[in-house]
XYZ file of C-alpha atoms in Angstrom:
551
model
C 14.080 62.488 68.080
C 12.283 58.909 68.120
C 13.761 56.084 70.042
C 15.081 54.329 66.916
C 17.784 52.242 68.410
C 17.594 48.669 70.122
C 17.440 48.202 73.633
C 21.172 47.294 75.110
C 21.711 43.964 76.017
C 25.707 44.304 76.392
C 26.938 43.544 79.873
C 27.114 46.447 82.163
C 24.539 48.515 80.119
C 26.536 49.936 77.225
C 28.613 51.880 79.497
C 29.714 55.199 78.343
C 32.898 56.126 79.113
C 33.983 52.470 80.115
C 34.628 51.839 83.495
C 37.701 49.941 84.747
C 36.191 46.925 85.665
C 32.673 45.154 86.062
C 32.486 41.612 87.782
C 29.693 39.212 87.543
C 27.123 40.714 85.182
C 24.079 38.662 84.289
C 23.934 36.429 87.308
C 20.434 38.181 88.108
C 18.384 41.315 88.895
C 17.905 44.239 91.056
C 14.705 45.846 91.272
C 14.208 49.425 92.333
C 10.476 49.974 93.848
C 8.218 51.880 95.754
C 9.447 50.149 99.096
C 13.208 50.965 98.395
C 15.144 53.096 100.728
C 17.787 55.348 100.259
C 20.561 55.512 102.873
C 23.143 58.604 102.310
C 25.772 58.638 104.532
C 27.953 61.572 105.380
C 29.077 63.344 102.693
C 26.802 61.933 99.930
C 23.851 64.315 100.396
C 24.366 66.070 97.208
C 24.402 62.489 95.053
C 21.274 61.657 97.663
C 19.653 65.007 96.488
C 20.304 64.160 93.130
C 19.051 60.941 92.700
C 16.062 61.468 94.372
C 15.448 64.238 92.019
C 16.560 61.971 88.889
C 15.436 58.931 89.629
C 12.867 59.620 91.352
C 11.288 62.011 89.091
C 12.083 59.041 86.424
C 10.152 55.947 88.109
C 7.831 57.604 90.238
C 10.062 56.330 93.120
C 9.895 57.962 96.666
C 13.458 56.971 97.993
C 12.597 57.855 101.778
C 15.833 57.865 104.052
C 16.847 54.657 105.428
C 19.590 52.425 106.491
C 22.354 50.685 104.551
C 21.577 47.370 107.246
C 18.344 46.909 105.845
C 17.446 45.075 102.166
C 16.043 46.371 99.711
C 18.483 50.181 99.968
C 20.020 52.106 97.814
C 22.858 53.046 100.175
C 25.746 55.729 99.484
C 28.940 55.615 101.566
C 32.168 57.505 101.530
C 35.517 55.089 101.607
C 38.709 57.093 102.069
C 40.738 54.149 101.019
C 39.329 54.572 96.887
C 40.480 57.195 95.035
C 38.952 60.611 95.682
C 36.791 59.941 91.857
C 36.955 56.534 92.467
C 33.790 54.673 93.261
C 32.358 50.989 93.395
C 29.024 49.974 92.680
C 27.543 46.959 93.824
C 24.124 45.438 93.007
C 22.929 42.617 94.710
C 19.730 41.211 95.129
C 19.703 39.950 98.228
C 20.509 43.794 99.709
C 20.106 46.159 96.721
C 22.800 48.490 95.704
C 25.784 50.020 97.058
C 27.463 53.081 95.855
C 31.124 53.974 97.378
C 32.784 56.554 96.682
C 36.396 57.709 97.770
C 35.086 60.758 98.158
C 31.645 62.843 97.244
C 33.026 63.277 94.104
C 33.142 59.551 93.360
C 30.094 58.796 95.041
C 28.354 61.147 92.729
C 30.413 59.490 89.356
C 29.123 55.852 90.655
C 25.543 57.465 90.704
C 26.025 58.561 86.818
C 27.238 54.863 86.052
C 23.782 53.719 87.866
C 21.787 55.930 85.970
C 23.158 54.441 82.678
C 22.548 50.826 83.546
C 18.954 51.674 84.408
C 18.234 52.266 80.548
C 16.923 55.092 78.727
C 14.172 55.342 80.651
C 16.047 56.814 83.776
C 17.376 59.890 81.373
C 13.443 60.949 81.612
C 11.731 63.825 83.431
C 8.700 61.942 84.511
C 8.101 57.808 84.514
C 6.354 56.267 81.354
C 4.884 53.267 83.291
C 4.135 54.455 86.817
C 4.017 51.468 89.064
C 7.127 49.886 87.461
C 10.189 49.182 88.743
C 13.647 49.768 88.066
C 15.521 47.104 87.196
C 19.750 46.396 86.680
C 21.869 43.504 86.739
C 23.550 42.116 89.897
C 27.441 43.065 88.762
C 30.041 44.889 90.813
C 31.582 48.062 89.236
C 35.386 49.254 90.098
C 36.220 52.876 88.499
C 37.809 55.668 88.620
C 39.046 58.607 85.906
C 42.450 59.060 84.567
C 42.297 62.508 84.375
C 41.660 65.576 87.071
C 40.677 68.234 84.679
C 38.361 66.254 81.967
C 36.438 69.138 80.603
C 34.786 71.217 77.863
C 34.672 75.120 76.727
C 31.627 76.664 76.316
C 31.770 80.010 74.364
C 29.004 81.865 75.499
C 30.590 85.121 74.070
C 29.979 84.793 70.435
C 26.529 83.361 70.251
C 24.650 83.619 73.948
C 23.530 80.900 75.362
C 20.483 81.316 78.446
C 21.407 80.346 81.615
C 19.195 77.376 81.104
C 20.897 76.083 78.458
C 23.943 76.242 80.411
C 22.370 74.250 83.488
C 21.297 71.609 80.465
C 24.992 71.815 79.367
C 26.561 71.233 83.234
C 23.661 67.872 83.218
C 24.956 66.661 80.169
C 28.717 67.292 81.344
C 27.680 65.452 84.606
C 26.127 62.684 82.544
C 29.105 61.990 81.156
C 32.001 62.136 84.241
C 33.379 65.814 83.065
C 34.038 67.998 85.783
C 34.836 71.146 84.225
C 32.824 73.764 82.206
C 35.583 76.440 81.054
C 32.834 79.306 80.530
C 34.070 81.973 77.604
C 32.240 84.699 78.995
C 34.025 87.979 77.191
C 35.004 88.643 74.110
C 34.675 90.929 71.014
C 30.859 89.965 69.959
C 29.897 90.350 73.673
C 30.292 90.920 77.087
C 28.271 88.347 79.067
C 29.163 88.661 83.238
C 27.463 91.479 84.604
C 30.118 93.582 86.462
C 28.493 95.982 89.014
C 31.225 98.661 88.647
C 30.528 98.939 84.801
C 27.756 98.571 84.439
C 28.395 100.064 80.397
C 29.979 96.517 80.048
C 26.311 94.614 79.826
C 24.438 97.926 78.680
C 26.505 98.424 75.773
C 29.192 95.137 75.670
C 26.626 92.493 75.723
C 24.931 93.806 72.334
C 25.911 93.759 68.901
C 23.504 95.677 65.891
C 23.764 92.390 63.640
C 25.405 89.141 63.301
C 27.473 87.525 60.003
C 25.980 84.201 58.990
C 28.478 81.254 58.508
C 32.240 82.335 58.335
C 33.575 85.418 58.336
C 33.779 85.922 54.331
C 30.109 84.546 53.760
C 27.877 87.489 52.260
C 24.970 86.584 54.730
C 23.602 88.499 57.548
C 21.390 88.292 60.376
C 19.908 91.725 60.572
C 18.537 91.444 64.124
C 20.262 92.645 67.304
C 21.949 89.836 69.593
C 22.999 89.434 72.976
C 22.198 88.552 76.566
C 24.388 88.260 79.861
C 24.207 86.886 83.151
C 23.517 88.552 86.089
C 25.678 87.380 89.524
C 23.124 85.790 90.961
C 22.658 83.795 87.529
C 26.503 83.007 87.457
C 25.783 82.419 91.682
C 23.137 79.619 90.368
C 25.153 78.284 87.537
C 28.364 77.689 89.926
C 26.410 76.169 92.849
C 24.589 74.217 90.465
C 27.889 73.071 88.971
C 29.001 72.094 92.368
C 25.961 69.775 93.070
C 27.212 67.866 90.380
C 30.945 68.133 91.091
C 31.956 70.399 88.238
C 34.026 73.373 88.437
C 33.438 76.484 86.524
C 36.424 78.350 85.196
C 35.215 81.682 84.251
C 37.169 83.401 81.092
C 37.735 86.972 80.772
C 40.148 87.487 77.575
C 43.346 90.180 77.407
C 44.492 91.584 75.864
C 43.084 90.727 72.926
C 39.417 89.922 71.589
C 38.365 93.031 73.918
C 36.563 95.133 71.365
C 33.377 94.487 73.524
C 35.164 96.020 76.177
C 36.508 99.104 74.571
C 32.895 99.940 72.617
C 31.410 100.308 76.309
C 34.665 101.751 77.906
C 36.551 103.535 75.177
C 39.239 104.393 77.478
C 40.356 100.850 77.330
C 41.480 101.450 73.898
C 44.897 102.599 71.931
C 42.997 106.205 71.629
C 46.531 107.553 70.392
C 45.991 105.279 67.461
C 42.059 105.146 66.934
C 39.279 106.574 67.367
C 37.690 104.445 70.052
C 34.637 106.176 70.375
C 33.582 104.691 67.333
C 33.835 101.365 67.949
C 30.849 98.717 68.644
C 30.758 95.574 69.529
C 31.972 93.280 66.454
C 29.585 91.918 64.382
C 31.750 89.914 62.590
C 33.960 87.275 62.983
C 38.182 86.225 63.302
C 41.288 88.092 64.909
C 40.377 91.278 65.851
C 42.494 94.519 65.712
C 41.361 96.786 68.130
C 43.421 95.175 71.540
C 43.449 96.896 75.478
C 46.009 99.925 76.140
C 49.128 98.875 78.369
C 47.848 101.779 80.668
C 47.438 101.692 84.530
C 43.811 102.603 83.568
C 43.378 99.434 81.710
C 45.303 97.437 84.585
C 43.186 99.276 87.269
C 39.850 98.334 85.225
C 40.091 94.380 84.669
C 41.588 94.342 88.345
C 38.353 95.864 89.596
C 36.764 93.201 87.126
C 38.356 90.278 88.301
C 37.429 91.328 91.888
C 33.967 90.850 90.931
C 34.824 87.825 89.027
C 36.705 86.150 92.282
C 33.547 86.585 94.329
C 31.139 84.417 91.513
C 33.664 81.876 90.876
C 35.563 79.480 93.748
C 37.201 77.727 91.007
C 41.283 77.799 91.816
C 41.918 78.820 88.020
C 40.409 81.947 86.313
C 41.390 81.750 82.814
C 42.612 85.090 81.106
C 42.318 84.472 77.600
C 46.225 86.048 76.335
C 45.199 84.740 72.657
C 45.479 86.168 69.430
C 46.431 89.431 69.871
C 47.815 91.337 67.395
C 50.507 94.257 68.111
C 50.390 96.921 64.999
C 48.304 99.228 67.272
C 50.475 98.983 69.890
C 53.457 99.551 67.247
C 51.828 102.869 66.234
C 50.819 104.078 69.628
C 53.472 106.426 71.658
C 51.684 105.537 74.313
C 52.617 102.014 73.947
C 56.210 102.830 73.539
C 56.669 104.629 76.107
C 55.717 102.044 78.210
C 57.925 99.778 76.841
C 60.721 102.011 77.111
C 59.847 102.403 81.312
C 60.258 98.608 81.357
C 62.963 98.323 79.672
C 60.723 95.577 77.303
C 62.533 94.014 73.794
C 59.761 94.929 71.886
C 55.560 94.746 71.717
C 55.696 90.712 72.219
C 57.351 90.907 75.668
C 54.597 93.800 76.758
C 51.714 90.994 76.099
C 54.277 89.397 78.209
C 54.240 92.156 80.948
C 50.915 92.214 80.534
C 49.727 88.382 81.139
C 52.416 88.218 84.363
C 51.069 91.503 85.962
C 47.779 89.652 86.134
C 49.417 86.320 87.119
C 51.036 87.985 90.115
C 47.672 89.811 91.109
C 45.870 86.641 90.906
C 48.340 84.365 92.635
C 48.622 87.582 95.498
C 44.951 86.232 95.931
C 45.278 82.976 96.394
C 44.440 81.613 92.753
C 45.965 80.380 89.396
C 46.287 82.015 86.081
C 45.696 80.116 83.139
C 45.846 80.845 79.882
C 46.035 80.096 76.296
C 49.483 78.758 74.671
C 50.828 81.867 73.629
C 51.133 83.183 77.165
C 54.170 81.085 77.011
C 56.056 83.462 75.524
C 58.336 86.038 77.047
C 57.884 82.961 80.155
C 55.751 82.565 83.069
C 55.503 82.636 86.369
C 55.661 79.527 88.199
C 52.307 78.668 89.027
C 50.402 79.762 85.949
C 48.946 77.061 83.567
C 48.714 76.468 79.959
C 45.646 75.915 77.945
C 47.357 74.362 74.807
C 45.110 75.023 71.816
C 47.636 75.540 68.346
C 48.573 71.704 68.728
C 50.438 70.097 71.272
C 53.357 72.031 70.871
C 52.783 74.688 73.351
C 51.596 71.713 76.388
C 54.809 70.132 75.262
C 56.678 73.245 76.558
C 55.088 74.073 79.232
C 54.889 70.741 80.775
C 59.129 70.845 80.069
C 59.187 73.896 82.194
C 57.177 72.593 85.089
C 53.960 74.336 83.975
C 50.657 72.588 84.261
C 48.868 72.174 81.327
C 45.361 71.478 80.189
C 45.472 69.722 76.794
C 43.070 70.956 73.717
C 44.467 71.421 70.222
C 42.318 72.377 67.545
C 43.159 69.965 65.040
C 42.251 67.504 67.791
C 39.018 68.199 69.567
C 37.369 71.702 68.572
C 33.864 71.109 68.030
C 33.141 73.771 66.009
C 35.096 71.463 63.144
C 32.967 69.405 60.830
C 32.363 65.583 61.254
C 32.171 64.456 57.599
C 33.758 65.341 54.466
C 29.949 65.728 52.945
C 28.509 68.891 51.778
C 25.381 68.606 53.730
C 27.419 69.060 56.972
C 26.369 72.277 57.989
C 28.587 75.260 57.974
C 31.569 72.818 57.450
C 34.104 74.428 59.556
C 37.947 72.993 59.746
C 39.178 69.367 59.693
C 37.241 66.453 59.431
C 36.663 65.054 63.576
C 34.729 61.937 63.095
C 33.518 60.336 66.274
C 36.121 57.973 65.532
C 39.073 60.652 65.322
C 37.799 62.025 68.587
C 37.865 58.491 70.242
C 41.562 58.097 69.357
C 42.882 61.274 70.370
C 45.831 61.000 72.646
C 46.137 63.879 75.163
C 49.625 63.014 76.825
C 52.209 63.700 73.976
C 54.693 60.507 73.635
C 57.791 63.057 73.972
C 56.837 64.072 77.321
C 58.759 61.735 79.981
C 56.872 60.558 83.207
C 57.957 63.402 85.433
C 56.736 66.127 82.700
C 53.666 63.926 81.318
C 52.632 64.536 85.116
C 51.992 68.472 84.551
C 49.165 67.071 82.396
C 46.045 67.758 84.547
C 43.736 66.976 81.974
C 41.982 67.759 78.852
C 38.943 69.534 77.473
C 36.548 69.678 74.415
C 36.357 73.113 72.695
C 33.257 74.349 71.585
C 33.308 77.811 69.824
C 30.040 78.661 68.428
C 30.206 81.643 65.919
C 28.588 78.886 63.560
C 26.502 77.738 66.384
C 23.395 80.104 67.009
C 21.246 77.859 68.858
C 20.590 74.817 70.965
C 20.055 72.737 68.157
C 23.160 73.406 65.986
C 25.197 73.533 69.885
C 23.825 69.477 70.294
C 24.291 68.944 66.388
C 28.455 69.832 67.022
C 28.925 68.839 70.365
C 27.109 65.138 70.413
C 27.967 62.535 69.826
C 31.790 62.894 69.514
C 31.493 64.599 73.344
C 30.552 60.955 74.650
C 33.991 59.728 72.860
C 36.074 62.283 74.179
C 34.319 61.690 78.114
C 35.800 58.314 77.324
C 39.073 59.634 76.383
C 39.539 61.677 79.689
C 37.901 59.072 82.064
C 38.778 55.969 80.845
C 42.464 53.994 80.795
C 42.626 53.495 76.976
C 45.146 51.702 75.306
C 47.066 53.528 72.710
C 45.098 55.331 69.889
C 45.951 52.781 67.363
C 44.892 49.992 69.985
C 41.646 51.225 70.887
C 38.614 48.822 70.228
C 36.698 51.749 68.386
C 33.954 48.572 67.663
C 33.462 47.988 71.110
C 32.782 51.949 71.643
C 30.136 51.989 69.054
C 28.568 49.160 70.405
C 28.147 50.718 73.268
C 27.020 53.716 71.627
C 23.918 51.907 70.616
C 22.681 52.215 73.494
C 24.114 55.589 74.340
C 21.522 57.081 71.715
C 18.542 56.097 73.610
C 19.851 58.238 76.524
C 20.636 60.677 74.448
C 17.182 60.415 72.881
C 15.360 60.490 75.989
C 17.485 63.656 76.946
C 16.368 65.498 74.122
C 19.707 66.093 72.983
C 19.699 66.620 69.218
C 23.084 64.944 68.067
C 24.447 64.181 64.542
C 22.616 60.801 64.296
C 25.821 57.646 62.422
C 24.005 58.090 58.882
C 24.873 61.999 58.699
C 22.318 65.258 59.049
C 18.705 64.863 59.093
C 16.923 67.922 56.724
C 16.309 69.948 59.721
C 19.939 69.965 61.002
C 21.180 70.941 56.900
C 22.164 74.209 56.566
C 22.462 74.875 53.354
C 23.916 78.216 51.678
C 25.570 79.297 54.805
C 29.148 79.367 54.017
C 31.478 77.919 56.140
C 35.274 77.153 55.831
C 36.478 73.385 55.737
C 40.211 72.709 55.336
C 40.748 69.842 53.424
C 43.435 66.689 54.441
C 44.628 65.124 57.873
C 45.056 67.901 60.535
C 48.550 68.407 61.318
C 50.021 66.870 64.806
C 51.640 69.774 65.423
C-alpha cells in the first residue's frame, strides 16, 4: 500500500497509544548517525538486541556498545523507582537519548515510543537513504500502561496461520505496547500443537477434507484440504521470540467442548455410547459443535498427558482451557455420562462441565499455574485462583470480579474482530455488529458497577480475533487494523471516560499511524472503506443489525 498520508508534524510524533506525558517538544533536534553509540545497561540487552536489529537495519546505523557518559548515545538504563512498564525517554541534543525503564519491560515499551517518533521510515527493513540520519525532537516522555494483561487472541485453529505470520503478529503486538498473544491452538477445524504422545492429534487433527466459505449457512465451499501445526520447537521459537519483546503467550487447549478435532484422531475421547466416533473428521464447517469429550478417566488421563507437554512449551502462569460452548444432549443420552454423575453425586450435566473445568483447575494449580477460562466456567463456581475470560458481555467479569476472581475483559459486542466495521455491503463477509474504529476507541473495560476493591480483579483486556472468515494474511490485517491501534490505546493509555474521549485527537494521530503501518506492510481497512482487492463479494456472511447490547 502507497504512502498516501502526510508526514506528522503533531508534537511527540503522532503517538499511538498516547503516552502520559511529553515535556518540551519542538525546542530542537536529535540526530541519530553513524558515530552514535549505544550503551545498554544491565537488564536492557534484549531492547539493545532489538534496536540494533530495528533500527539499525532501518538507517544503516551500526550502534557499537558504548557509554551513557559520553554524547552522542543512545543509552538504556533500568530505574527501580518507575513502574515495572513504566519508562522515560529523554532526547537531548547536547547528550542524545535516554531510555529508562522501571524494569526491562519498560525499557523495551520506551524503545517502541522511540521507534514511532523516528517516522515511518524506522518501521522499514532496510534504510531508503543510506548515509542519513535519524532525526527526533528534543522532548521528555513519562509513561506507563494502565493495564497488566493488554492483549489479543489469535485463533490459529480455524484458519492456520504459519509460524511466520505469527512472529509478524507478536511485532505488530510489540509495536503497539500489548503484551499478550492468547494463542487458540485446538479446536474442532484443527489441532495445531504437536503433542509427542499423540502423535494422531497433528496426523489426523490438524487436517480437515474442505472448508465452508463465509458463514456457516453460505452454500460456498473451498474444495481443497486445510491445515498445518506447529511443531515444539516452532511453539519453542514463537515463545522465546515473544519474550524478546516482553509478551506472554497463553496457549489454549479447549474442553470440553469444540474437541471434534480431538475425537476424529482419538475416537476414544468421544461419547461412543451415544455415537459412532469412528466416523467423525475434523469439522469442516462452522458454529457450536455437538460432538463434546467423554467425562471418562481416559479422557482426564489424555489432556493431562497433553497439558504436560503443553507446560514444557509455554512459561506463561495462565494456560487457558477453553470451557465454552458446550452443549450437553450427548452427555444426556450417554449411560456412561450418568453414571458418572451419579458417583459424584452431580445435580445434573451442567455441574459435570463443572467437575470437569475444576478437575483441571486443581491439576494445574498442583503445578504451579493458573486456569483460565471462558465465562461460562463460572458456573457450578470455581476454585479460587482460576480466572475468567469474559466474552458474552460484561456480565460474566462482573461476577467473577464480585467473587474475587481475576478477570480478563473481552465481550463480543465490544472488541471481536471478526465483526464488521461499516454498515456497507462491500465490507467483506460482514460478520456481527458494526465496531468502527471509533466504537473500539471508546470501549470501557472496567464495568462502572464494579467498586474499587472488585474493579481491581481486572488484570486487563484483550482483542479477539476469530478467523473462520479470515483465510489469510490479508483478510487477518483487513479485520484486525486499524481498530487494534485504538484498542492498544484503550489498554495502555489513562483515558477519560468513553463519552470524554477526544476521538479527534486519536485520528489525528492516526495520520501518521498509517505511514507506519504502510511501511510495515500491514494491509488495514484504509478511513474511506475497502479497496477492490480487500471486497469480497458473494461470500455470505452474517451481520446483526442495531447497537450491540451492553450486556
Amino acid at each position: 500500500m502507497p504512502d498516501t498520508h502526510p508526514t506528522p508534524t503533531a508534537p511527540g510524533g503522532g503517538l499511538v497509544p498516547a503516552p502520559l506525558s511529553i515535556d518540551g517538544p519542538g525546542r530542537g533536534t536529535v540526530r541519530l548517525g553513524a558515530d552514535t553509540a549505544l550503551a545498554a545497561g544491565p537488564g536492557t540487552e534484549d531492547t539493545a538486541r532489538w534496536l540494533r536489529d530495528a533500527l539499525g537495519a532501518a538507517f544503516g546505523l551500526p550502534l557499537p556498545p558504548g557509554s551513557d557518559t559520553t554524547p552522542d548515545t543512545l543509552a538504556l538504563a533500568v530505574d527501580p523507582a518507575l513502574p515495572p512498564e513504566g519508562y522515560r525517554l529523554a532526547a537531548d541534543a547536547r547528550w542524545g537519548v535516554r531510555i529508562t525503564g522501571g524494569g526491562p519491560a519498560g525499557v523495551f515499551w520506551g524503545a517502541q515510543t522511540l521507534r514511532q517518533l523516528l517516522g515511518p521510515q524506522a518501521f522499514r527493513r532496510a534504510p531508503l537513504a543510506p548515509g542519513r540520519a535519524a532525526v527526533l525532537p528534543e522532548q521528555t516522555i513519562e509513561d506507563g500502561p494502565r493495564f497488566a494483561w493488554r492483549g489479543m487472541l489469535l485463533d490459529v485453529a480455524r484458519h492456520f496461520l504459519p509460524k511466520d505470520g505469527v512472529l509478524r503478529t507478536l511485532d505488530l503486538l510489540a509495536a503497539h505496547k500489548l503484551n499478550v498473544l492468547h494463542l487458540h491452538l485446538t479446536d474442532d477445524q484443527g489441532w495445531r500443537i504437536e503433542i509427542r504422545r499423540y502423535p494422531k492429534l497433528t496426523e489426523v487433527g490438524a487436517w480437515r477434507e474442505r472448508t465452508k466459505l463465509g458463514h456457516r449457512a453460505s452454500p460456498l465451499w473451498d474444495e481443497r484440504p486445510h491445515g498445518g501445526y506447529y511443531t515444539q520447537d516452532d511453539l519453542r521459537e514463537i515463545v522465546a521470540y515473544a519474550a524478546q519483546r516482553h509478551i506472554t503467550v497463553v496457549p489454549e487447549i479447549d474442553i470440553p467442548g469444540h474437541s471434534q478435532a480431538a475425537i476424529a484422531a482419538y475416537p476414544e475421547l468421544g461419547n461412543t455410547d451415544v455415537i459412532d466416533t469412528t466416523s467423525l473428521k475434523v469439522w469442516d464447517t462452522w458454529g457450536v459443535n455437538p460432538n463434546v469429550l467423554a467425562p471418562t478417566d481416559t479422557t482426564l488421563r489424555f489432556y493431562e498427558h497433553v497439558l504436560d507437554e503443553v507446560l514444557g512449551l509455554f512459561p506463561s502462569p495462565f494456560v487457558h482451557i477453553g470451557g465454552d460452548e458446550c452443549p450437553k444432549d450427548q452427555w444426556r443420552a450417554s449411560a456412561t455420562a450418568r453414571a458418572r454423575i451419579a458417583e459424584l453425586s452431580l445435580a445434573d450435566e451442567d455441574a459435570l462441565q463443572s467437575w470437569f473445568i475444576r478437575h483441571f483447575d486443581r491439576w494445574l494449580t498442583d503445578r504451579g499455574r493458573r486456569l483460565i477460562g471462558w465465562d461460562e466456567i463460572l458456573e457450578g463456581g470455581l476454585a479460587p485462583g482460576a480466572a475468567v475470560s469474559s466474552w458474552r458481555g460484561y456480565a460474566g467479569g462482573i461476577a467473577a470480579a464480585k467473587s474475587g476472581h481475576d478477570v480478563v475483559m473481552c465481550p463480543e459486542q465490544q472488541v471481536y474482530l471478526d465483526h464488521r466495521q461499516h454498515a456497507s455491503p462491500d465490507e467483506p463477509v460482514p460478520i456481527g455488529f458494526v465496531r468502527t474504529l471509533e466504537d473500539v476507541y471508546r470501549f470501557e473495560p472496567v464495568p462502572p458497577e464494579l467498586t474499587a476493591e472488585q474493579a481491581a480483579h481486572v488484570l486487563g483486556t484483550q482483542a479477539n480475533v476469530w478467523t473462520e472468515v479470515m483465510d489469510s494474511q490479508q483478510r487477518l490485517d483487513y479485520q484486525v487494523f486499524p481498530r487494534l491501534a485504538a484498542f492498544a490505546e484503550v489498554a495502555w493509555s489513562r483515558l477519560p471516560a468513553p463519552a470524554a474521549r477526544d476521538y479527534q485527537d486519536f485520528t489525528r494521530r492516526m495520520a501518521a499511524h498509517y505511514t507506519r503501518l504502510d511501511a510495515l506492510g500491514v494491509d488495514y481497512r484504509p478511513p474511506g472503506g475497502p479497496l477492490p482487492w480487500q471486497k469480497r463479494p458473494g461470500v455470505l456472511g452474517r451481520p446483526i443489525d442495531g447497537a450491540p447490547p451492553n450486556v
